[in-house]
Amino acid sequence: METSHTFAGNPLDRAERERRDEAWIEAALRDSSSLFLPFYKLDVPLTKSSHPVLGWLTSNQLWSSAPHADPLLLGNIDATAHFAVDLSNYPTVIDWIKNNLGWKFENCRTAGGLLTVSETGILAQGRSQIDWHTRHGFCSVCGSPTVKTRGGQARQCLDCKTDHFPRTDPV
C-alpha cells in the first residue's frame, strides 16, 4: 500500500518556464479553460456532496464577479492553467458562491481530511501562497512595498529591486 503525506500529493506542473513569461500569464488569466480556486480568509470552497471536491471557478465567473482580483499561478494540469485567488475583500462574491453554486467554505485542515491526496496538495500550495503574499507586502531589506512577480512565485521590492521568495517549509 502506497502512502503519501496528506498535503504532499500535488499533481500540478508548477509551470516554471511559463511563469517567466508575463504575456503567457496574462493570456492564461483570460483563457476560458483556466480554473481559479477561491479562498476566503484562507478557507476554501468544497462542493456539498458525500465526497466533496474543491470548488473551482471559471475565468468568466471570476472576472465577471471580481474584476480586480489578483490570482496567483499554481501551475498546469494537461495545459489548463490553475490559479488561487484571495476573495476575502469580495464578500458579495463569497455569498454568490455559497448561494448560487451551493459550495461551503471550509477550514483547510478540515478540508484536508475530506479531499483526495492530489486535491490536498493543490489546497496546501494555494493556501500557503496566498498567506505568504498577505504577510510579505514589504521588503525585508529596505521596508519599501513589494509587488508580485512570476505569477506569484516571488515578490520584488519596488525600491531596491530585491527578489523575495517564500520559504518551502511544510504547511
Short mmCIF file of C-alpha atoms in Angstrom, two decimals:
data_model
loop_
_atom_site.label_atom_id
_atom_site.label_comp_id
_atom_site.label_asym_id
_atom_site.label_seq_id
_atom_site.Cartn_x
_atom_site.Cartn_y
_atom_site.Cartn_z
CA MET A 1 0.00 0.00 0.00
CA GLU A 2 1.40 3.38 -1.03
CA THR A 3 1.03 6.23 1.43
CA SER A 4 1.52 9.93 0.98
CA HIS A 5 1.54 12.85 3.37
CA THR A 6 -1.88 14.48 3.29
CA PHE A 7 -0.66 17.74 1.73
CA ALA A 8 2.14 16.35 -0.47
CA GLY A 9 0.38 14.84 -3.48
CA ASN A 10 0.14 17.92 -5.69
CA PRO A 11 -0.32 16.89 -9.37
CA LEU A 12 0.28 20.39 -10.79
CA ASP A 13 3.19 21.13 -13.10
CA ARG A 14 4.41 24.34 -11.43
CA ALA A 15 4.88 25.95 -14.89
CA GLU A 16 8.39 27.16 -14.18
CA ARG A 17 9.05 28.14 -17.81
CA GLU A 18 5.64 29.75 -18.36
CA ARG A 19 5.69 31.84 -15.18
CA ARG A 20 8.73 33.73 -16.51
CA ASP A 21 6.59 34.99 -19.42
CA GLU A 22 4.23 37.79 -18.34
CA ALA A 23 2.37 37.65 -21.68
CA TRP A 24 1.67 33.92 -21.16
CA ILE A 25 0.37 34.60 -17.63
CA GLU A 26 -1.91 37.41 -18.86
CA ALA A 27 -3.29 35.16 -21.60
CA ALA A 28 -3.83 32.31 -19.13
CA LEU A 29 -5.69 34.63 -16.75
CA ARG A 30 -8.24 35.36 -19.52
CA ASP A 31 -8.31 31.88 -21.09
CA SER A 32 -11.80 30.37 -20.83
CA SER A 33 -10.35 26.99 -19.83
CA SER A 34 -8.34 28.35 -16.86
CA LEU A 35 -9.58 27.48 -13.38
CA PHE A 36 -9.49 29.57 -10.20
CA LEU A 37 -9.56 28.23 -6.65
CA PRO A 38 -11.13 30.94 -4.49
CA PHE A 39 -10.14 31.45 -0.87
CA TYR A 40 -11.99 33.47 1.74
CA LYS A 41 -9.92 34.33 4.81
CA LEU A 42 -7.78 31.27 3.97
CA ASP A 43 -10.82 28.96 3.87
CA VAL A 44 -11.54 27.01 0.69
CA PRO A 45 -14.83 26.10 -1.03
CA LEU A 46 -15.94 22.49 -1.16
CA THR A 47 -18.86 21.08 -3.07
CA LYS A 48 -21.68 19.82 -0.88
CA SER A 49 -21.78 16.09 -1.52
CA SER A 50 -20.95 12.81 0.17
CA HIS A 51 -17.49 13.07 -1.46
CA PRO A 52 -16.69 16.80 -1.55
CA VAL A 53 -14.19 18.20 -4.03
CA LEU A 54 -12.56 21.62 -4.38
CA GLY A 55 -14.78 24.29 -5.88
CA TRP A 56 -13.11 25.85 -8.94
CA LEU A 57 -14.38 28.98 -10.68
CA THR A 58 -14.12 29.51 -14.42
CA SER A 59 -12.43 32.63 -15.74
CA ASN A 60 -15.83 34.06 -16.74
CA GLN A 61 -17.23 33.51 -13.23
CA LEU A 62 -14.18 35.12 -11.63
CA TRP A 63 -13.78 38.15 -13.86
CA SER A 64 -17.49 38.95 -14.06
CA SER A 65 -17.82 38.94 -10.26
CA ALA A 66 -14.37 40.16 -9.09
CA PRO A 67 -12.81 42.19 -11.93
CA HIS A 68 -9.95 43.47 -9.75
CA ALA A 69 -8.95 40.12 -8.24
CA ASP A 70 -5.25 39.26 -8.28
CA PRO A 71 -4.82 35.49 -8.86
CA LEU A 72 -1.64 33.54 -8.21
CA LEU A 73 -0.50 30.91 -10.70
CA LEU A 74 -0.41 27.46 -9.13
CA GLY A 75 0.53 25.55 -12.28
CA ASN A 76 -0.91 23.45 -15.10
CA ILE A 77 -2.67 20.14 -15.48
CA ASP A 78 -2.98 18.97 -19.09
CA ALA A 79 -2.33 22.50 -20.43
CA THR A 80 -5.05 24.03 -18.23
CA ALA A 81 -3.77 26.83 -16.02
CA HIS A 82 -4.83 26.67 -12.37
CA PHE A 83 -4.78 29.73 -10.12
CA ALA A 84 -5.53 30.51 -6.48
CA VAL A 85 -7.31 33.76 -5.72
CA ASP A 86 -8.00 35.50 -2.43
CA LEU A 87 -11.56 36.83 -2.43
CA SER A 88 -11.54 37.98 1.20
CA ASN A 89 -12.29 41.54 0.03
CA TYR A 90 -15.26 40.36 -2.05
CA PRO A 91 -17.94 39.24 0.46
CA THR A 92 -20.72 39.57 -2.14
CA VAL A 93 -18.85 37.13 -4.40
CA ILE A 94 -18.49 34.71 -1.49
CA ASP A 95 -22.23 34.97 -0.85
CA TRP A 96 -22.88 34.33 -4.57
CA ILE A 97 -20.63 31.25 -4.49
CA LYS A 98 -22.44 29.88 -1.43
CA ASN A 99 -25.96 30.67 -2.66
CA ASN A 100 -25.70 30.05 -6.41
CA LEU A 101 -23.10 27.30 -6.59
CA GLY A 102 -24.07 25.67 -3.31
CA TRP A 103 -20.50 25.38 -2.07
CA LYS A 104 -19.43 25.85 1.52
CA PHE A 105 -16.17 27.39 2.70
CA GLU A 106 -14.21 25.13 5.00
CA ASN A 107 -11.07 25.46 7.10
CA CYS A 108 -8.18 23.97 5.12
CA ARG A 109 -7.20 21.48 7.81
CA THR A 110 -10.74 20.13 7.92
CA ALA A 111 -10.92 20.11 4.12
CA GLY A 112 -7.66 18.14 4.01
CA GLY A 113 -9.36 15.25 5.78
CA LEU A 114 -12.20 15.19 3.23
CA LEU A 115 -10.35 15.54 -0.07
CA THR A 116 -8.16 13.25 -2.16
CA VAL A 117 -4.40 13.46 -1.70
CA SER A 118 -3.96 15.27 -5.03
CA GLU A 119 -6.54 17.90 -4.08
CA THR A 120 -4.97 18.44 -0.66
CA GLY A 121 -1.63 19.09 -2.35
CA ILE A 122 -3.22 21.79 -4.51
CA LEU A 123 -5.02 23.18 -1.47
CA ALA A 124 -1.79 23.38 0.52
CA GLN A 125 0.04 25.19 -2.27
CA GLY A 126 -2.77 27.69 -2.82
CA ARG A 127 -3.29 28.47 0.86
CA SER A 128 0.41 28.87 1.59
CA GLN A 129 0.94 31.18 -1.42
CA ILE A 130 -1.99 33.41 -0.50
CA ASP A 131 -0.91 33.58 3.13
CA TRP A 132 2.69 34.39 2.16
CA HIS A 133 1.62 37.23 -0.17
CA THR A 134 -0.67 38.64 2.53
CA ARG A 135 2.19 38.72 5.03
CA HIS A 136 5.01 39.94 2.77
CA GLY A 137 3.88 43.16 1.16
CA PHE A 138 7.05 44.98 2.24
CA CYS A 139 10.75 44.39 1.61
CA SER A 140 12.69 42.86 4.49
CA VAL A 141 15.80 44.72 3.30
CA CYS A 142 14.61 48.32 2.98
CA GLY A 143 10.93 48.31 4.02
CA SER A 144 9.52 49.50 0.69
CA PRO A 145 6.42 47.91 -0.89
CA THR A 146 6.86 44.74 -2.93
CA VAL A 147 4.91 43.52 -5.96
CA LYS A 148 4.05 40.04 -7.16
CA THR A 149 6.25 38.62 -9.94
CA ARG A 150 6.47 35.31 -11.82
CA GLY A 151 2.76 34.67 -11.46
CA GLY A 152 3.01 34.91 -7.70
CA GLN A 153 6.08 32.74 -7.17
CA ALA A 154 8.04 35.74 -5.91
CA ARG A 155 7.77 39.38 -4.84
CA GLN A 156 10.11 42.18 -5.88
CA CYS A 157 10.87 45.36 -3.97
CA LEU A 158 9.85 48.47 -5.86
CA ASP A 159 12.79 50.41 -4.42
CA CYS A 160 15.89 48.23 -4.01
CA LYS A 161 14.72 45.56 -6.53
CA THR A 162 15.44 42.68 -4.12
CA ASP A 163 13.60 39.48 -5.06
CA HIS A 164 11.80 37.68 -2.23
CA PHE A 165 10.72 34.04 -2.28
CA PRO A 166 8.55 32.10 0.15
CA ARG A 167 10.01 29.51 2.46
CA THR A 168 9.31 25.95 1.47
CA ASP A 169 8.59 24.59 4.94
CA PRO A 170 5.59 22.25 5.05
CA VAL A 171 2.20 23.85 5.56
#
